Coordinates of N, CA, C and O and ligand atoms in Angstrom, one line a residue:
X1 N 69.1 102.4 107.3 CA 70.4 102.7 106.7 C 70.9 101.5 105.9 O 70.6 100.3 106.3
X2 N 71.6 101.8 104.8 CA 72.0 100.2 104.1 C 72.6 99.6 104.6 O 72.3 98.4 104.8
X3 N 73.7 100.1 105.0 CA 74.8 99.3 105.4 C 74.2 98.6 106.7 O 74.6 97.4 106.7
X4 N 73.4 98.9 107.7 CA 72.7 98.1 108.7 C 71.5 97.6 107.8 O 70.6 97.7 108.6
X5 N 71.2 97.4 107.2 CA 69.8 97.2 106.2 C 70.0 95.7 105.8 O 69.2 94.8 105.8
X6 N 71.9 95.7 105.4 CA 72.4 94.8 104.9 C 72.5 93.6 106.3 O 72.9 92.5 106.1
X7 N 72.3 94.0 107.3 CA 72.3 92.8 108.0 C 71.0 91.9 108.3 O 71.1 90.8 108.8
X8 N 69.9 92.4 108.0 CA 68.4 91.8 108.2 C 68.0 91.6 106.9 O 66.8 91.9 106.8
X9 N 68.6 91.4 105.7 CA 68.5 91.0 104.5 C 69.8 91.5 104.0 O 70.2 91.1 102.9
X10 N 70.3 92.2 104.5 CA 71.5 92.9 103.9 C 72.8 93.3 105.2 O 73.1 94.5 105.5
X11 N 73.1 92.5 105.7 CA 74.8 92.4 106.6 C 75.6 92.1 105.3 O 75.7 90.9 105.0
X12 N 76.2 93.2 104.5 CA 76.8 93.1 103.6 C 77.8 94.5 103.8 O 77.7 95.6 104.2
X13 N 78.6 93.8 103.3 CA 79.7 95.3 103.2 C 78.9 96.3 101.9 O 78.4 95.6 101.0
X14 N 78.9 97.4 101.8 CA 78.6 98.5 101.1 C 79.6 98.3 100.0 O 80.8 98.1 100.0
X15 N 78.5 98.5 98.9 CA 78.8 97.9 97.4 C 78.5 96.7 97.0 O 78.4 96.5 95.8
X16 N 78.2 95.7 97.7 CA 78.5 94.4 97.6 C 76.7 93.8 96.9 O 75.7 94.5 97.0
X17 N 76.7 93.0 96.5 CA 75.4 92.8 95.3 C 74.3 92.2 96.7 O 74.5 91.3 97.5
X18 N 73.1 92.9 96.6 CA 72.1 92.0 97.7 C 71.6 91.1 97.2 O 70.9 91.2 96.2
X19 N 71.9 89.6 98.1 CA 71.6 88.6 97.7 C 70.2 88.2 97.5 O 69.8 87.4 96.7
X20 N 69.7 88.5 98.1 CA 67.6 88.8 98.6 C 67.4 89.2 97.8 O 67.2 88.5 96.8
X21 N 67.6 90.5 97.7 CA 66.3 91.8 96.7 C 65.1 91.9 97.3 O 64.2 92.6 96.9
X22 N 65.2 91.1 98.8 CA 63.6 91.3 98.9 C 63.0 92.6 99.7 O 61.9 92.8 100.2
X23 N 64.7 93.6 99.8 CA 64.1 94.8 100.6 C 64.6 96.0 99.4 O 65.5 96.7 99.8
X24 N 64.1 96.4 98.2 CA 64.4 96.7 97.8 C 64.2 98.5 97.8 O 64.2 99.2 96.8
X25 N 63.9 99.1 99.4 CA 64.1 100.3 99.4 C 65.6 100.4 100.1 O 65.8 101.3 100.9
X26 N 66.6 99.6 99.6 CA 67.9 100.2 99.9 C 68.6 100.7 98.9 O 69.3 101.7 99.0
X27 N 68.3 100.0 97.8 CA 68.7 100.8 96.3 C 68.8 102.4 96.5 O 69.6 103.2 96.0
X28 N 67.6 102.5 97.3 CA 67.2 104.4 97.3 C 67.6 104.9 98.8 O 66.9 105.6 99.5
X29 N 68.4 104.4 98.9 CA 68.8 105.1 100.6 C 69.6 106.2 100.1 O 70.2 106.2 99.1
X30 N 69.6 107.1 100.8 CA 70.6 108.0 100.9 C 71.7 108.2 101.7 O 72.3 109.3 102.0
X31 N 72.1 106.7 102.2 CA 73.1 106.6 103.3 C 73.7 105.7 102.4 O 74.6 105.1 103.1
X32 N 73.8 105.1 101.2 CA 74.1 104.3 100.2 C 75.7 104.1 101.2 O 76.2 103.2 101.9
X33 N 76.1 105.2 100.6 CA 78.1 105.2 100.8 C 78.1 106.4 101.8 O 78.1 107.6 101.5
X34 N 78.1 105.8 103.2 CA 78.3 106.6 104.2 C 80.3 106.5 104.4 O 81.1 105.8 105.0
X35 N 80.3 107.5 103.7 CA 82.3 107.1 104.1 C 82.4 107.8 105.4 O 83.2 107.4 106.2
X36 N 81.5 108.9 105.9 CA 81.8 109.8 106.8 C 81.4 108.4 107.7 O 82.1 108.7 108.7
X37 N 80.9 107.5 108.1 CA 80.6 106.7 109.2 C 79.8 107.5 109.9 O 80.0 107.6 111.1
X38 N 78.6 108.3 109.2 CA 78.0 108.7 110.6 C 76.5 108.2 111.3 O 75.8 108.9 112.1
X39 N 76.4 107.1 111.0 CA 75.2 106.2 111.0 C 75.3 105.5 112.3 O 74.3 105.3 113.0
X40 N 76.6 105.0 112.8 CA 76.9 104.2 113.8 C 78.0 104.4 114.6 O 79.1 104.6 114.1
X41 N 77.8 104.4 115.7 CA 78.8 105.1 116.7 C 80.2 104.5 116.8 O 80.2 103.4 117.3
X42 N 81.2 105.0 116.3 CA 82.8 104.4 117.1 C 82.7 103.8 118.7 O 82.0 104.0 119.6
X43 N 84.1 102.8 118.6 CA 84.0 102.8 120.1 C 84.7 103.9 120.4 O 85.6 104.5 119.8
X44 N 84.1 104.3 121.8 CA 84.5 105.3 122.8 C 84.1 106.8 122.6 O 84.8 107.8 123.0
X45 N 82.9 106.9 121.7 CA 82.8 107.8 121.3 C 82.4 108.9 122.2 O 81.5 108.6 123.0
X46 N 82.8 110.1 122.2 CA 82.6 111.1 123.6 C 80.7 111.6 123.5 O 80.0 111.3 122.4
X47 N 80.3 112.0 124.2 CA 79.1 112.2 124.1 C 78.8 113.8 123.2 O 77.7 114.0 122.7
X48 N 79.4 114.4 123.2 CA 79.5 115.7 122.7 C 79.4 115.3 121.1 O 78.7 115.8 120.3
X49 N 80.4 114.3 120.8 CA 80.9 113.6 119.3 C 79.6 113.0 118.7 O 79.3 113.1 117.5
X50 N 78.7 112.2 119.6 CA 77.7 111.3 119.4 C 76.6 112.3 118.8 O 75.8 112.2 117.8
X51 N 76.6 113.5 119.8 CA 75.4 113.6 119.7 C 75.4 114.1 118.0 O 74.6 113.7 117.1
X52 N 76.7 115.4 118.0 CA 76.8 115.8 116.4 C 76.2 114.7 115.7 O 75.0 114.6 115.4
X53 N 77.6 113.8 115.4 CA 77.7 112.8 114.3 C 75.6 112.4 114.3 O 75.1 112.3 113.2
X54 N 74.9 112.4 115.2 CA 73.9 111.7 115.0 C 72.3 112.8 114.6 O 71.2 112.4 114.2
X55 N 72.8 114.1 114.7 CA 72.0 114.8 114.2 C 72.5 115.1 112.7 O 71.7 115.4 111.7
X56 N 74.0 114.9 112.5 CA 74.1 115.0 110.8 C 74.2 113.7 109.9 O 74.3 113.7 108.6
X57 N 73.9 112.7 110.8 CA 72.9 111.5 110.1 C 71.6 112.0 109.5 O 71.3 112.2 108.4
X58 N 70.7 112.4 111.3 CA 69.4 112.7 110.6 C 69.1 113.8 109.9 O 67.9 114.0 109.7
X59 N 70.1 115.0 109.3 CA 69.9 115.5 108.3 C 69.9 114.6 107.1 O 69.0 114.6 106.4
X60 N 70.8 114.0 106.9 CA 70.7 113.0 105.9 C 69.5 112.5 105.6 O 68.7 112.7 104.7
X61 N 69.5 111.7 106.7 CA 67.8 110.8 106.7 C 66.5 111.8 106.3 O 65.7 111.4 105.4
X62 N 66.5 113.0 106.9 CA 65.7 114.0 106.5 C 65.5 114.1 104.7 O 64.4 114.1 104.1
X63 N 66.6 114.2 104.2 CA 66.4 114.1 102.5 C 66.4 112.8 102.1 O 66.4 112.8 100.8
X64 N 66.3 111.6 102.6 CA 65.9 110.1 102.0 C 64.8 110.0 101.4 O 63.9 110.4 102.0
X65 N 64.6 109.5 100.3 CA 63.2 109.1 100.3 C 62.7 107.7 100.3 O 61.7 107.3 99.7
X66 N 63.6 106.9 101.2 CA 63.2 105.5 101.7 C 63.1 105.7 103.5 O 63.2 104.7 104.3
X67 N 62.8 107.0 103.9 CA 62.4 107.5 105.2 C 61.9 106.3 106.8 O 62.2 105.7 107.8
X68 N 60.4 106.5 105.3 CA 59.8 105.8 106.3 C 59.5 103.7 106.6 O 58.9 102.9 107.4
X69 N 60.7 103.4 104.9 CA 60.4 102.2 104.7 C 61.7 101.8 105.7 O 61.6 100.7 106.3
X70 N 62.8 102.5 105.9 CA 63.9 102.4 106.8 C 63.2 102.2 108.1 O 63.3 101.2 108.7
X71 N 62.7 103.3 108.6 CA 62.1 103.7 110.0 C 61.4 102.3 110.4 O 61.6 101.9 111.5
X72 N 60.6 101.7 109.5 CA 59.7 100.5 109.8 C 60.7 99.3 109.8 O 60.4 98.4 110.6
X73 N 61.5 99.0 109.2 CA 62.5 98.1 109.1 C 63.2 97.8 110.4 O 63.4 96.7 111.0
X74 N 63.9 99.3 110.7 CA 64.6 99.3 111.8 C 64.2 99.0 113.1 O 64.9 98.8 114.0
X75 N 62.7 99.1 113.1 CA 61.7 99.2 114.4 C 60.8 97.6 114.5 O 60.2 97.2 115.5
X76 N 60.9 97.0 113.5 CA 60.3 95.7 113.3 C 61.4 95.2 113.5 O 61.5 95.5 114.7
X77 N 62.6 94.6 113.3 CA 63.5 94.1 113.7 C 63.7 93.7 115.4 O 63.2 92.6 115.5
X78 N 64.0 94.1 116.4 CA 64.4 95.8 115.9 C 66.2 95.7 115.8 O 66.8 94.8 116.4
X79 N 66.7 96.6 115.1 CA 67.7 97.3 115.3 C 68.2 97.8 116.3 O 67.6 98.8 116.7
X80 N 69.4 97.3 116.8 CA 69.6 97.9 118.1 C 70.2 99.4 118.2 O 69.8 100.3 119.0
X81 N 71.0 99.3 117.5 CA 72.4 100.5 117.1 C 72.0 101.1 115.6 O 71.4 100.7 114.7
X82 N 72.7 102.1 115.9 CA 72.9 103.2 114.7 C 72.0 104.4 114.7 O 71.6 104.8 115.8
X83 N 71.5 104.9 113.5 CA 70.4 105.6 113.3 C 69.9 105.6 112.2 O 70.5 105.8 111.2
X84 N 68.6 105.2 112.3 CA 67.6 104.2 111.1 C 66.3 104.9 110.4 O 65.2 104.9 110.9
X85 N 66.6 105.5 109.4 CA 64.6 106.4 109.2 C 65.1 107.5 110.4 O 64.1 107.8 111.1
X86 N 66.2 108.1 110.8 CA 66.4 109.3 111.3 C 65.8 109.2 112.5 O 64.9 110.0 112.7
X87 N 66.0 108.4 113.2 CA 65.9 108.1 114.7 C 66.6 107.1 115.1 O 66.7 106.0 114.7
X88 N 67.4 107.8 116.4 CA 68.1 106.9 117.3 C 67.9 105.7 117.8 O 66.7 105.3 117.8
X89 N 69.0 104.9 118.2 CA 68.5 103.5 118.9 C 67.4 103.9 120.3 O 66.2 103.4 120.5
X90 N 68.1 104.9 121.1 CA 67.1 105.1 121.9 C 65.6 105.8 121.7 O 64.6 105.6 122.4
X91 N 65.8 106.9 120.2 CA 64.6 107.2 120.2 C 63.6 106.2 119.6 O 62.5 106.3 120.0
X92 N 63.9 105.0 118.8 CA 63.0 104.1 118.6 C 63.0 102.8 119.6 O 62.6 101.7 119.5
X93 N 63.4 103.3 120.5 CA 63.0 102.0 122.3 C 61.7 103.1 122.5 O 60.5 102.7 122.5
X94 N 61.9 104.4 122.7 CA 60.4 105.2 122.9 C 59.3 105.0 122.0 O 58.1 105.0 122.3
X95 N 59.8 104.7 120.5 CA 58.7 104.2 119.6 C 57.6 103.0 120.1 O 56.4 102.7 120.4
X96 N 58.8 102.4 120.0 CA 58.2 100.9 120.2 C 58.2 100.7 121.7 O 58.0 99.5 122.0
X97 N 58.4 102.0 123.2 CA 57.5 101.7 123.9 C 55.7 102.2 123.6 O 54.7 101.6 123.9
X98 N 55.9 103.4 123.1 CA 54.6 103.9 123.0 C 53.6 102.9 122.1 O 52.5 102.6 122.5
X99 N 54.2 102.3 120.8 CA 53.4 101.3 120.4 C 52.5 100.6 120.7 O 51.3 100.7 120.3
X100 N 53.6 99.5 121.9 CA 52.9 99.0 122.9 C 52.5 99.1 123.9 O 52.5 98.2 124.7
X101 N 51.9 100.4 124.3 CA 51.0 100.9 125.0 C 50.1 101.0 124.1 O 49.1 100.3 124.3
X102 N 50.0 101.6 122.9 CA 48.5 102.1 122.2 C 48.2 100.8 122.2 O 47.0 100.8 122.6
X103 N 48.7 99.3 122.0 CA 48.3 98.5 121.3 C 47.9 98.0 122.8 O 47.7 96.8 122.7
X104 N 47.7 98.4 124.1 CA 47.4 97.4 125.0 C 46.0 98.4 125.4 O 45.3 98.1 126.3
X105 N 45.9 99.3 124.9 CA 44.9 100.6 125.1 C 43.6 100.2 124.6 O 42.6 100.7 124.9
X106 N 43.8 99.4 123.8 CA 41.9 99.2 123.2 C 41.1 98.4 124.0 O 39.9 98.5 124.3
X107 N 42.1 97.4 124.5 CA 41.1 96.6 125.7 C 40.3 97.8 126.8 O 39.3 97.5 127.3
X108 N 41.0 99.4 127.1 CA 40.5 100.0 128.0 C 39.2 100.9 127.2 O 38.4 101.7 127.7
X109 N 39.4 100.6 126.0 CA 38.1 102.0 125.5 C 37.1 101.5 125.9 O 36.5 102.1 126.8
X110 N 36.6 100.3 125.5 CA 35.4 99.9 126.1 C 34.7 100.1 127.3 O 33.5 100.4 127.5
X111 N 36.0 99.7 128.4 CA 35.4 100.4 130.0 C 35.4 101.9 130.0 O 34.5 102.6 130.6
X112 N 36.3 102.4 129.1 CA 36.0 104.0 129.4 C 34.6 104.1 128.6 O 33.8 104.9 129.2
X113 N 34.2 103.6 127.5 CA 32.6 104.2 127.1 C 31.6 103.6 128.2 O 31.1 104.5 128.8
X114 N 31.2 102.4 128.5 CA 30.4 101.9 129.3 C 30.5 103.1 130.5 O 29.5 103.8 130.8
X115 N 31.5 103.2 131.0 CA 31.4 104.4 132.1 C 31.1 105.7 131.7 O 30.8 106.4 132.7
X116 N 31.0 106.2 130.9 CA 30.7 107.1 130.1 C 29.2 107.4 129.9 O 28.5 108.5 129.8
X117 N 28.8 106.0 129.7 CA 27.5 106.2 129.7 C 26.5 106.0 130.6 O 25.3 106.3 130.6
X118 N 27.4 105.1 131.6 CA 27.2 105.5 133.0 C 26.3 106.7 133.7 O 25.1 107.0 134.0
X119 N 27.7 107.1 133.7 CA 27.7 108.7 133.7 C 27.0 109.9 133.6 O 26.6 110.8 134.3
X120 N 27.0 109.4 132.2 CA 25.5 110.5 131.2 C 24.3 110.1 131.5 O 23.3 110.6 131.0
Ligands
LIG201 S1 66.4 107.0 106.3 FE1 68.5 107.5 106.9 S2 69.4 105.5 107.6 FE2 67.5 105.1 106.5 S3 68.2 104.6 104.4 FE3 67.6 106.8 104.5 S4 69.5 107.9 104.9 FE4 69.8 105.7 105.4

């Protein structure tokens, strides 16, 4: 989202000129001018309120077409808050746990083929 976009190259108030340029899939966000605030949660926000406001983000995010360059941004970082590439703070902690599982998984293929052919 830009307006959080603007903090890891861009912590800038919306409108304001990006001093980088070096992420330049914010130009094409479609959360450009979120006046509705629905990117990031108020304090005290009731859970019923949260959940709305955060599925009519990810309709938003659904028609971006900086999707997946957001999603990767928000998850490299990472981003703690908001909703980024149309996933939650919490749904990208499951990202980036599963990640790092796949990425600890290749050391085990090798024991599983050797047993394998064990086996056979
Ligand atoms: S994917 Fe969503 S949060 Fe990211 S730039 Fe697009 S509209 Fe904003």
């Amino acid at each position: 989202m830009i307006r959080a976009a603007a903090r890891s190259g861009p912590a800038r108030p919306v409108g304001s000129p990006d001093p980088s340029q070096e992420n330049p899939w914010h130009t094409l966000a479609a959360c450009r001018r979120d006046e509705a605030g629905l990117f990031f949660a108020p304090s005290k926000e009731p859970t019923a309120a949260r959940l709305a406001r955060e599925e009519h983000a990810k309709q938003v995010c659904g028609g971006c077409p900086v999707l997946l360059a957001c999603r990767e941004h928000a998850l490299a970082q990472p981003e703690p808050y908001g909703v980024w590439g149309g996933l939650t703070a919490a749904e990208r902690r499951v990202v980036l746990a599963r990640r790092r599982r796949r990425a600890a998984e290749p050391a085990l293929v090798p024991v599983q083929r050797d047993r394998g052919r064990i086996a056979g």
